[in-house]
Each structure stands twice: as structure tokens, then as C-alpha cells.
Amino acid sequence: MAGNSRPIDARGWLFEVEDVDTPDTWLPIAGLTTFNHNPGENEETAETVAFDSEGHFEQDVMQRGASLSLEGQYRIDKTTKAQDPGQAYIDHEWSQRLGIDSRNRVRWRHNTQTAWAVWEATVTPGEQGGGTNEKTTWSATITRCGAQTSEDVTP
């Protein structure tokens, strides 16, 4: 029923990275102010136009891909001055790995959803910066490798 349909708040999205040194330990990524999910990133197609296409374009999708761009504020613990554990893991652990070690799992969902979208992915660290009267920025781009899976939310 369209009358009861409402848009969801962007601030309700949750993003977590798995600590591979402690399997099944998920670290929330704090300080996010914006995200972009691009479900068509790295898509590849093959043109299938032939004489019998009668002048109409045709194609097949040969490869699917997706990416998440996360942006926000660089966060620290007020007491210890340590960087947020999720951000720190991405910046100092995951983004430093190469080759077969460069993949890690991430999961994300809206707080109204009952299942996580789970990706095996690579990460590209983003720029950090800021001006005199600004907070320091933080960002990362996560690129899915393989098919998305899901996990039920558990309390």
C-alpha cells in the first residue's frame, strides 16, 4: 500500500569489517556521514548484435560487480586517543595487504533489515584532510569480489 510507504533514513545504515585475526569478530565503522552503493561497478558486457537483430542493439552481461564508497569523519577514542577500531583496521591492517591476502569480508545493512549483505572484497583507502574550522575526513572504497551472500542478524 503506497500510502504507508516511507523513505528510510540514510543514518540508519550500518557497516562492519571482519577482523581476520579474530574470525567472526565484526568491527563497526564509526563516523560515517555518507555512503554510495554502486551495484553496477565493474560490470562488463558483450555485444550480441547480429544481422537478425534487425538493427536493434543487444548485449549479454558477462561480469557483475559492485562497490561501496564510505566517507565520514576520522574518529578517535577521547580517553585513549586510539582511532576507531573499524577505521583503524581498514587503514592499518586491510589496506596494507597485497595479493591473495588483500581480501577481507565486510557486511552492511539498514537497521530496519533482518539480514546483512556480506561481501568478500578489496579496499582502497581514501583521502583524509580538513581545513582550519573543519573536522578531519576519512574515506574508503570497498570493491566486491565474487557474489554477495547474506547472514541473518543475530542479537
Phi, psi and omega in degrees: 000117186297329181296334179262358182281131181226147176290154179262153180284135178297330182290353179275359180279139181240135181230134181222150177242139180276134174278106185292342177283342177226079184309147183066017171255115183254130180255116176298146177260111186269166172081007184288139178240344178202153174214157174223125175258121178246096183286353179253006180298135178066020175288139177234140180233159174239127178291134182238020180296135177221174179306322182281005173283352176053040176085004180259141179290142175219149177205161171239141174280125183256339182210134175252153178204176178195158176214158174235128172254123180246133179222149178180213182250138174296122186246142175229158172284128183299327184276308186271342184069009178284143177296150176314134184302320178295312178298315182298320179299315179296313184290319191251343179250290188298312186290351179267349185274148182235165174059222184294344179273357187280354180267151180208160177264144170230158174218154182203152180192166171270150183294353175268354184264153183257005178219147175272142164276127184241130178237140158272133191206170168247164181231143171241116180294148181258180180288151172235145180180188179165163179250184186308312184250037181233164172270152179291136182271162177216144177201161177200150174243127183250127182246122182293141175239117182085192184276150174289141171242182178218157176224138176293146175287129178243144181293000000 
